[in-house]
CSV table of N, CA, C and O in Angstrom, one decimal:
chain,number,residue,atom,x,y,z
A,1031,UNK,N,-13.5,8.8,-6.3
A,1031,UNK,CA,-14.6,8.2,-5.6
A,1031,UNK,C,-15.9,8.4,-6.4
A,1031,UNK,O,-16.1,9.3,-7.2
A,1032,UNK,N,-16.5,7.6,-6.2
A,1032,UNK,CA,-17.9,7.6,-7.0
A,1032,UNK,C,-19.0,8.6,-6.3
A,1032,UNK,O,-18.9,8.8,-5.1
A,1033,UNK,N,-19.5,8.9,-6.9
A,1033,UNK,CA,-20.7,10.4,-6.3
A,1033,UNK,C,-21.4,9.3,-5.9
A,1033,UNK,O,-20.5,8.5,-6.0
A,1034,UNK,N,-22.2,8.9,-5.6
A,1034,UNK,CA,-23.0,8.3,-4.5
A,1034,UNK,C,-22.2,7.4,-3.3
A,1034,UNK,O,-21.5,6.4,-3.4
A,1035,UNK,N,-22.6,8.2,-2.3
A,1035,UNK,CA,-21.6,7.5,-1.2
A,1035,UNK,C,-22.7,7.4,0.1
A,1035,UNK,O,-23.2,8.5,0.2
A,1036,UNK,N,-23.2,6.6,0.9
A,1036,UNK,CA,-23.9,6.3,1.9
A,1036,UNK,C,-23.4,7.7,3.3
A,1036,UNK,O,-24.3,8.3,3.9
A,1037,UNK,N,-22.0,8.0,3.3
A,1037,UNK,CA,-21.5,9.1,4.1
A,1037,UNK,C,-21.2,10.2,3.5
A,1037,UNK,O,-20.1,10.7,3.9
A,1038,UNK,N,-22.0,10.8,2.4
A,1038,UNK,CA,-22.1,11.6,1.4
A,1038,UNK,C,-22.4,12.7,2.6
A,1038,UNK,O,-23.4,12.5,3.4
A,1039,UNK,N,-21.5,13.9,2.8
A,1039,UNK,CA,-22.2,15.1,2.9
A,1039,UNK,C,-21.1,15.9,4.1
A,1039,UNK,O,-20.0,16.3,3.5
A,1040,UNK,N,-21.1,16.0,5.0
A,1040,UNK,CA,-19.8,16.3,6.2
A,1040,UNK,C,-18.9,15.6,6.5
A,1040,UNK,O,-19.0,14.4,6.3
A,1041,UNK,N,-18.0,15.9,6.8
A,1041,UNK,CA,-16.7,15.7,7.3
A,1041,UNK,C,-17.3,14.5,8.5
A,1041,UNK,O,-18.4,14.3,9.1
A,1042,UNK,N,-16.2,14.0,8.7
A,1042,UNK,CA,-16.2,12.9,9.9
A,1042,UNK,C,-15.2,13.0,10.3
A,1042,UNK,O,-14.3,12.8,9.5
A,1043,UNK,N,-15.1,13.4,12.1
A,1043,UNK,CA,-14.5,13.7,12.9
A,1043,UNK,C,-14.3,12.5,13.6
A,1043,UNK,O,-15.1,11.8,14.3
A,1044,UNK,N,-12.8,12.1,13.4
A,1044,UNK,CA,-12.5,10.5,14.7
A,1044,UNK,C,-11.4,10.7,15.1
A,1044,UNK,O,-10.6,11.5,14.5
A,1045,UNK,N,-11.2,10.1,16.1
A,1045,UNK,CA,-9.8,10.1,16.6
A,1045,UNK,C,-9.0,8.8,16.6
A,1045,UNK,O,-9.3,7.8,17.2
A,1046,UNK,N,-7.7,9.1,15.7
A,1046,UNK,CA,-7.1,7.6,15.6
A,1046,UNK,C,-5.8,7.8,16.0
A,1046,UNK,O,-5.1,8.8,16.2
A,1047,UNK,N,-5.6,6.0,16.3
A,1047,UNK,CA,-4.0,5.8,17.0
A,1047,UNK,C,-3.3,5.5,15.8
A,1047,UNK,O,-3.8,5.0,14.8
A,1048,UNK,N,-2.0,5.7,16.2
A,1048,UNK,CA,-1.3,5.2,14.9
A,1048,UNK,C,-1.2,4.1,14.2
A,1048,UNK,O,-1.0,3.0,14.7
A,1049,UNK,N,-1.3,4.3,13.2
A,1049,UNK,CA,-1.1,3.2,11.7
A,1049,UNK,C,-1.6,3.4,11.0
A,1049,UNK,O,-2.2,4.5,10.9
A,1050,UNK,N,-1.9,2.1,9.9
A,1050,UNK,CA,-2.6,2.4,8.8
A,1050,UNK,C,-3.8,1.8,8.7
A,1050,UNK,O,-4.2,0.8,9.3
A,1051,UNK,N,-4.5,2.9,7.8
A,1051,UNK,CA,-6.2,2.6,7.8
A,1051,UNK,C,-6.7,3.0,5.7
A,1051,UNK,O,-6.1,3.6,4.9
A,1052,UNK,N,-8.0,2.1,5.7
A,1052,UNK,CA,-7.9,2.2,4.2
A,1052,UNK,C,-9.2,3.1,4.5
A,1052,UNK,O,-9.7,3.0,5.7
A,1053,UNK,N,-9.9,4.2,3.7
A,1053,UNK,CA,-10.9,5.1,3.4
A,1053,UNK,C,-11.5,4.1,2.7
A,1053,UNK,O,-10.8,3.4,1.9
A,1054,UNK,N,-12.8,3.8,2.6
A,1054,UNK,CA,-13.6,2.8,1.9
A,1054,UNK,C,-13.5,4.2,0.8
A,1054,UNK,O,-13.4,5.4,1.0
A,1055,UNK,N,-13.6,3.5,-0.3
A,1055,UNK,CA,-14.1,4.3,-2.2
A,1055,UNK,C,-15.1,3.7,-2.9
A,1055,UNK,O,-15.3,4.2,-4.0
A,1056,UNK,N,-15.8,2.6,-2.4
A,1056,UNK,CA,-16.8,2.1,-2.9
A,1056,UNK,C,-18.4,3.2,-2.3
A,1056,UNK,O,-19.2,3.9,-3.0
A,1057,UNK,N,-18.4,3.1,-1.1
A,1057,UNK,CA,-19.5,3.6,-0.6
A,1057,UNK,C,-20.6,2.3,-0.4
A,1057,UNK,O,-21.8,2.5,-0.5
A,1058,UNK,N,-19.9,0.8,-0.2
A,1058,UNK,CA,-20.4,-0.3,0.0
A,1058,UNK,C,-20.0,-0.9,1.8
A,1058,UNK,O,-20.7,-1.6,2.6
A,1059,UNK,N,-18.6,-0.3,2.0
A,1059,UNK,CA,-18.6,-1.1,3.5
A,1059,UNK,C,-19.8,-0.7,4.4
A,1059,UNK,O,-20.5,0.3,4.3
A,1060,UNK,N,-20.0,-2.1,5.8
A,1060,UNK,CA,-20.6,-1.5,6.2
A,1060,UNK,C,-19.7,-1.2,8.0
A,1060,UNK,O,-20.3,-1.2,9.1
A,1061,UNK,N,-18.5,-0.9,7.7
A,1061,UNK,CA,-17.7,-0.1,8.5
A,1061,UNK,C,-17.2,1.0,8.0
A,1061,UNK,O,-16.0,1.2,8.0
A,1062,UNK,N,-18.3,2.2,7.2
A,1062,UNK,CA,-17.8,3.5,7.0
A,1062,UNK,C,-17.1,4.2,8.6
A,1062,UNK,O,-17.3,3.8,9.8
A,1063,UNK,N,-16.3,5.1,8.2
A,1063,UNK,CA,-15.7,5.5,6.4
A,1063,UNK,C,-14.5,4.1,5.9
A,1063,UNK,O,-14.2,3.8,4.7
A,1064,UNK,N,-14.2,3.6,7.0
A,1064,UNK,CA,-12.7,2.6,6.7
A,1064,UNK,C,-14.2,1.0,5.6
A,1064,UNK,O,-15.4,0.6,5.5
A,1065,UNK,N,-12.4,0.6,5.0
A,1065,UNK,CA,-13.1,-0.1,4.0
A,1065,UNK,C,-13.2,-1.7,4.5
A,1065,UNK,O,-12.4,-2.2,5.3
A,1066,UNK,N,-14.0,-2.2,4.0
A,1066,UNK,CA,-14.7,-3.7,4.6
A,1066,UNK,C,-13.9,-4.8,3.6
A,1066,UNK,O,-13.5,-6.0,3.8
A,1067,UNK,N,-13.8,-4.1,2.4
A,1067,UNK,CA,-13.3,-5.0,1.1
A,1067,UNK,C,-14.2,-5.6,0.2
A,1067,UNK,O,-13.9,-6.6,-0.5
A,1068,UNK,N,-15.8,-4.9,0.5
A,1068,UNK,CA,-16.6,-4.9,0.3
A,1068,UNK,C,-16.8,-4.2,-1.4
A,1068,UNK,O,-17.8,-4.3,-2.0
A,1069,UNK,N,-15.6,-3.5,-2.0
A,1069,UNK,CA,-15.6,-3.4,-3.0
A,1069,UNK,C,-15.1,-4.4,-4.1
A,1069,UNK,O,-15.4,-4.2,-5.2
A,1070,UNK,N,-14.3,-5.5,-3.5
A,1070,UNK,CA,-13.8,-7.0,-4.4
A,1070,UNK,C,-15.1,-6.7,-6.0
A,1070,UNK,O,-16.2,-6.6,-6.3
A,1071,UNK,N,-14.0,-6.9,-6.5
A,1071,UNK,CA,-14.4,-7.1,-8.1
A,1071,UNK,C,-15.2,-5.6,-8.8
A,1071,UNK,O,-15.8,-5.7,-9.8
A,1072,UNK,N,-15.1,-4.5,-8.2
A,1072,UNK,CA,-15.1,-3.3,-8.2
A,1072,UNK,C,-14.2,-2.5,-8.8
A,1072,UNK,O,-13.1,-2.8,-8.4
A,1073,UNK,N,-14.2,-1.2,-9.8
A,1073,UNK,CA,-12.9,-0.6,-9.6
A,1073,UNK,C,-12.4,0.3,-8.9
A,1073,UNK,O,-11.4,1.0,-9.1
A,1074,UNK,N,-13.5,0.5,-7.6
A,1074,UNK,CA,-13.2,1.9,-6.6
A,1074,UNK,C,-12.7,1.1,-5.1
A,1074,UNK,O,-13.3,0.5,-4.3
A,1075,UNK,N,-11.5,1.4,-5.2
A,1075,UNK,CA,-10.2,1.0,-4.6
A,1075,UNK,C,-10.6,2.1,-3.3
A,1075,UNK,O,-11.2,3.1,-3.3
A,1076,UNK,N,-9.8,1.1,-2.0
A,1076,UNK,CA,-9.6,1.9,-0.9
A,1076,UNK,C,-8.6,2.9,-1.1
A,1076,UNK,O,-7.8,2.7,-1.9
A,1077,UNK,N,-8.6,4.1,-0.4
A,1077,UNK,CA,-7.5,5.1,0.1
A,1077,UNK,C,-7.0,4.6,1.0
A,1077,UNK,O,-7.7,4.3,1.9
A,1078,UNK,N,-5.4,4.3,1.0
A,1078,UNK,CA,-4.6,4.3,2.8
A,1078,UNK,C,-4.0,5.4,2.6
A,1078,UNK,O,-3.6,6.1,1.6
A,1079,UNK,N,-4.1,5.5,4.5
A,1079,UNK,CA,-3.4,6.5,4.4
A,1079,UNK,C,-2.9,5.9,6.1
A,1079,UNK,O,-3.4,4.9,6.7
A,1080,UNK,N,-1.8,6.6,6.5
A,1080,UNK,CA,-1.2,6.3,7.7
A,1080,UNK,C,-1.3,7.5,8.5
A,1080,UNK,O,-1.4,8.7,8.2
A,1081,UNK,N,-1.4,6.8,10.1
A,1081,UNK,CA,-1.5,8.1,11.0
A,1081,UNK,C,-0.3,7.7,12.0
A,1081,UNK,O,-0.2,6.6,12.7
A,1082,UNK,N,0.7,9.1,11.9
A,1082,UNK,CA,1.9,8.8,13.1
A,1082,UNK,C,1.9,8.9,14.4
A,1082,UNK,O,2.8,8.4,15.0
A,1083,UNK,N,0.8,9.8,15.0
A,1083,UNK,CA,0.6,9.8,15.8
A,1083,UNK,C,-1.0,10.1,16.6
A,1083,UNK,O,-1.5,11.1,16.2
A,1084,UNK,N,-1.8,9.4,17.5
A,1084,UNK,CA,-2.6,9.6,18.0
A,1084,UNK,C,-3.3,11.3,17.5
A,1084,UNK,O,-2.7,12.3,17.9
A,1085,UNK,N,-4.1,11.4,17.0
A,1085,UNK,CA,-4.9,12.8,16.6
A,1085,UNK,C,-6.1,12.3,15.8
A,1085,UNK,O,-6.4,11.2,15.3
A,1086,UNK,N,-6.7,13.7,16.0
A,1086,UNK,CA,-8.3,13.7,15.7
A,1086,UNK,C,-8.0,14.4,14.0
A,1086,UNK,O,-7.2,15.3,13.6
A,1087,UNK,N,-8.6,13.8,13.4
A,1087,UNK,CA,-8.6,13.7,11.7
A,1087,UNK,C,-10.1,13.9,11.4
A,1087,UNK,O,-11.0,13.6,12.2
A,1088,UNK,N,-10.2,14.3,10.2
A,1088,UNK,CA,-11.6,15.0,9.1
A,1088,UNK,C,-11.6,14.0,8.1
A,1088,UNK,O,-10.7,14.0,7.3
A,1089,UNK,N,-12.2,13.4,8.2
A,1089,UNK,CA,-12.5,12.5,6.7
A,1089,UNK,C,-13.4,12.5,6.1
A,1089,UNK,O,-14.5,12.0,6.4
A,1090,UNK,N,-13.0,13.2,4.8
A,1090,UNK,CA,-14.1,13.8,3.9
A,1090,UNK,C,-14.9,13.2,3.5
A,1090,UNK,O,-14.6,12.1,3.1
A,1091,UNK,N,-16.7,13.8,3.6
A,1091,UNK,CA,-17.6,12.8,3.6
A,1091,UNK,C,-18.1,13.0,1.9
A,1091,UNK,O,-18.7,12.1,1.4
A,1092,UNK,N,-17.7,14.1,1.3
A,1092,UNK,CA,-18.6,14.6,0.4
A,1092,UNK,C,-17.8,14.4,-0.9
A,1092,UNK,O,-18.4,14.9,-1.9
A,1093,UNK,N,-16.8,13.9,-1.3
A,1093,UNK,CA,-15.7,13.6,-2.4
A,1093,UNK,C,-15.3,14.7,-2.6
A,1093,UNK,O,-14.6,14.5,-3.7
A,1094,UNK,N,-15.0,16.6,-2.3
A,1094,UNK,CA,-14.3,17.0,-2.7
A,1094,UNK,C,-12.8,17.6,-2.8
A,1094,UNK,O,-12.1,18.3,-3.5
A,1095,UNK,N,-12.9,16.7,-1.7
A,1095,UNK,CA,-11.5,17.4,-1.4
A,1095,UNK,C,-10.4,16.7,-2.3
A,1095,UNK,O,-10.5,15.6,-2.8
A,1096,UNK,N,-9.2,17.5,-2.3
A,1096,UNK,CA,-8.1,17.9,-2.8
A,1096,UNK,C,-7.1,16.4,-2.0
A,1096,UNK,O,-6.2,15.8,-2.6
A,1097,UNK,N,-7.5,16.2,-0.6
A,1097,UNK,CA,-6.3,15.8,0.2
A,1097,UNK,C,-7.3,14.3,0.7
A,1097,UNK,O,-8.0,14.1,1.7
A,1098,UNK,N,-7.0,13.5,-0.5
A,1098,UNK,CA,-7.9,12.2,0.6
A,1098,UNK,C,-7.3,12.0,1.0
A,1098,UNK,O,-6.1,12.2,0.7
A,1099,UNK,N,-7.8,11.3,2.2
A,1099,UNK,CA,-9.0,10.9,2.6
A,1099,UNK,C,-9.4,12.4,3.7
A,1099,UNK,O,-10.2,12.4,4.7
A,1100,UNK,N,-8.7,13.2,3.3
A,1100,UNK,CA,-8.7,14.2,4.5
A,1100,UNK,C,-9.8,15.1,3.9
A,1100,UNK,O,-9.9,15.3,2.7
A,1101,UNK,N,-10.7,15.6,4.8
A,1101,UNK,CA,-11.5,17.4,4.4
A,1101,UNK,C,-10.6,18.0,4.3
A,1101,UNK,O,-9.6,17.8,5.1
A,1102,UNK,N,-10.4,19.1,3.4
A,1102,UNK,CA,-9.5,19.8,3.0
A,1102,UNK,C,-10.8,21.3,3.0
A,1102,UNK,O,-10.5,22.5,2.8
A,1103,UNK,N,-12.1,21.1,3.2
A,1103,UNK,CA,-12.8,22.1,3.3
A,1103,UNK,C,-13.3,22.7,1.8
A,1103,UNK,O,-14.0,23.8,1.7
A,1104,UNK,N,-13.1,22.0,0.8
A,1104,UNK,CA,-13.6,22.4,-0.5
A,1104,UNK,C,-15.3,22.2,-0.7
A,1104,UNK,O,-15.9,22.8,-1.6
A,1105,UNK,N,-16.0,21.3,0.4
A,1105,UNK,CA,-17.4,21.4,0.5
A,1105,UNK,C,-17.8,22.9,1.1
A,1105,UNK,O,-18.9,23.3,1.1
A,1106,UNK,N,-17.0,23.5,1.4
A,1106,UNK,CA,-17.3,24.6,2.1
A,1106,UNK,C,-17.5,25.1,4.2
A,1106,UNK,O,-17.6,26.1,4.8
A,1107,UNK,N,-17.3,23.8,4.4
A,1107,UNK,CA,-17.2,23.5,5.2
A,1107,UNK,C,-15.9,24.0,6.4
A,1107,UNK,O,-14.9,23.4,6.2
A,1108,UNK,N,-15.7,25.1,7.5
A,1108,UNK,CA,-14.5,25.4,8.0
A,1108,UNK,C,-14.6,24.2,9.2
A,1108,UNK,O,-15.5,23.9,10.0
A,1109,UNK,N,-12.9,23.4,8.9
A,1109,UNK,CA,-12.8,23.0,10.2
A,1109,UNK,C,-11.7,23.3,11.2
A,1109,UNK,O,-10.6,22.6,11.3
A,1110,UNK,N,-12.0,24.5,12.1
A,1110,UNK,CA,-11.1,25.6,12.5
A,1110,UNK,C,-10.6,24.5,13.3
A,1110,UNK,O,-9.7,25.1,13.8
A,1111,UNK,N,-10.6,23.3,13.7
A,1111,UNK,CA,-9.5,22.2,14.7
A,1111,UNK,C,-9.4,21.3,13.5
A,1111,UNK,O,-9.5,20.0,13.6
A,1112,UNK,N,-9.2,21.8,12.4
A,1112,UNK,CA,-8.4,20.4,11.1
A,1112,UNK,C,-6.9,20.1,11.7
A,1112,UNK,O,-6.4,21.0,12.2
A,1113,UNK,N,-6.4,19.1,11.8
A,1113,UNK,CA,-5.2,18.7,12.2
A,1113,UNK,C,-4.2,18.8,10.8
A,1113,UNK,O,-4.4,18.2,9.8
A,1114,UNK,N,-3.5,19.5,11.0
A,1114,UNK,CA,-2.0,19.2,10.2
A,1114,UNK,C,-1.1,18.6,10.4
A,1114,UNK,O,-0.9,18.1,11.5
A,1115,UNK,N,-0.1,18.2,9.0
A,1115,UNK,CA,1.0,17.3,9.3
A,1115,UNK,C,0.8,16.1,8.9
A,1115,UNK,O,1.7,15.2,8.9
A,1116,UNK,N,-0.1,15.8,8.7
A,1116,UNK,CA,-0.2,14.5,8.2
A,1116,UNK,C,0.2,13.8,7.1
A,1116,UNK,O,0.0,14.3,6.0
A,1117,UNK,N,0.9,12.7,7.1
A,1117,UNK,CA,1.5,11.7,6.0
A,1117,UNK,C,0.0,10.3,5.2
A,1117,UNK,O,-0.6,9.3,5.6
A,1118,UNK,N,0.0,11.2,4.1
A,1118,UNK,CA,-1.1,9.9,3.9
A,1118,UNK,C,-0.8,8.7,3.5
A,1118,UNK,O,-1.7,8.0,3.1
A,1119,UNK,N,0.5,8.4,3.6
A,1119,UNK,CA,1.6,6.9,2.9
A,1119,UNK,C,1.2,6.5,2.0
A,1119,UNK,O,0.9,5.4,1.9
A,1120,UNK,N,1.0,7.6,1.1
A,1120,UNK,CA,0.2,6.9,-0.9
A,1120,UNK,C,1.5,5.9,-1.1
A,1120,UNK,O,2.7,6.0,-1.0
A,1121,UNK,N,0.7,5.0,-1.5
A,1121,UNK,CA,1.6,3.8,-2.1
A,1121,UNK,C,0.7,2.4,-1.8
A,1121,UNK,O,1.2,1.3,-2.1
């Protein structure tokens, strides 16, 4: 992800139903955090990732985490209701 991001800084807390969703990596959509396709001709590509079931997910606002698109808490940040188990369907 590119260090300038419009949702640079905390985690974002949503709750999603199942399927697949792309993490914008431009820091251009204007449906943060999910991607618009607003990066076209760009080389910062969306993240998918897949959700199996209905749960509340962290989506890292600040690039450092380990687990995109997930907060993984490396901003420093505790998120004592992080959800586990999740499949991010890289591919």
């Amino acid at each position: 992800m590119t260090t300038e991001k419009k949702d640079k800084g905390m985690p974002i807390g949503i709750t999603l139903d199942p399927g697949v969703y792309y993490r914008c990596g431009c820091g251009k959509s204007k449906n943060l955090p999910f991607c618009d396709e607003s990066h076209s001709g760009s080389a910062d590509l969306p993240i998918r990732f897949e959700i199996k079931e209905r749960q509340k997910v962290f989506i890292c606002g600040c690039g450092l985490t380990g687990d995109q698109p997930f907060c993984d808490g490396s901003c420093g940040v505790s998120l004592a209701e992080r959800q586990q188990g999740r499949d991010t369907g890289a591919g």
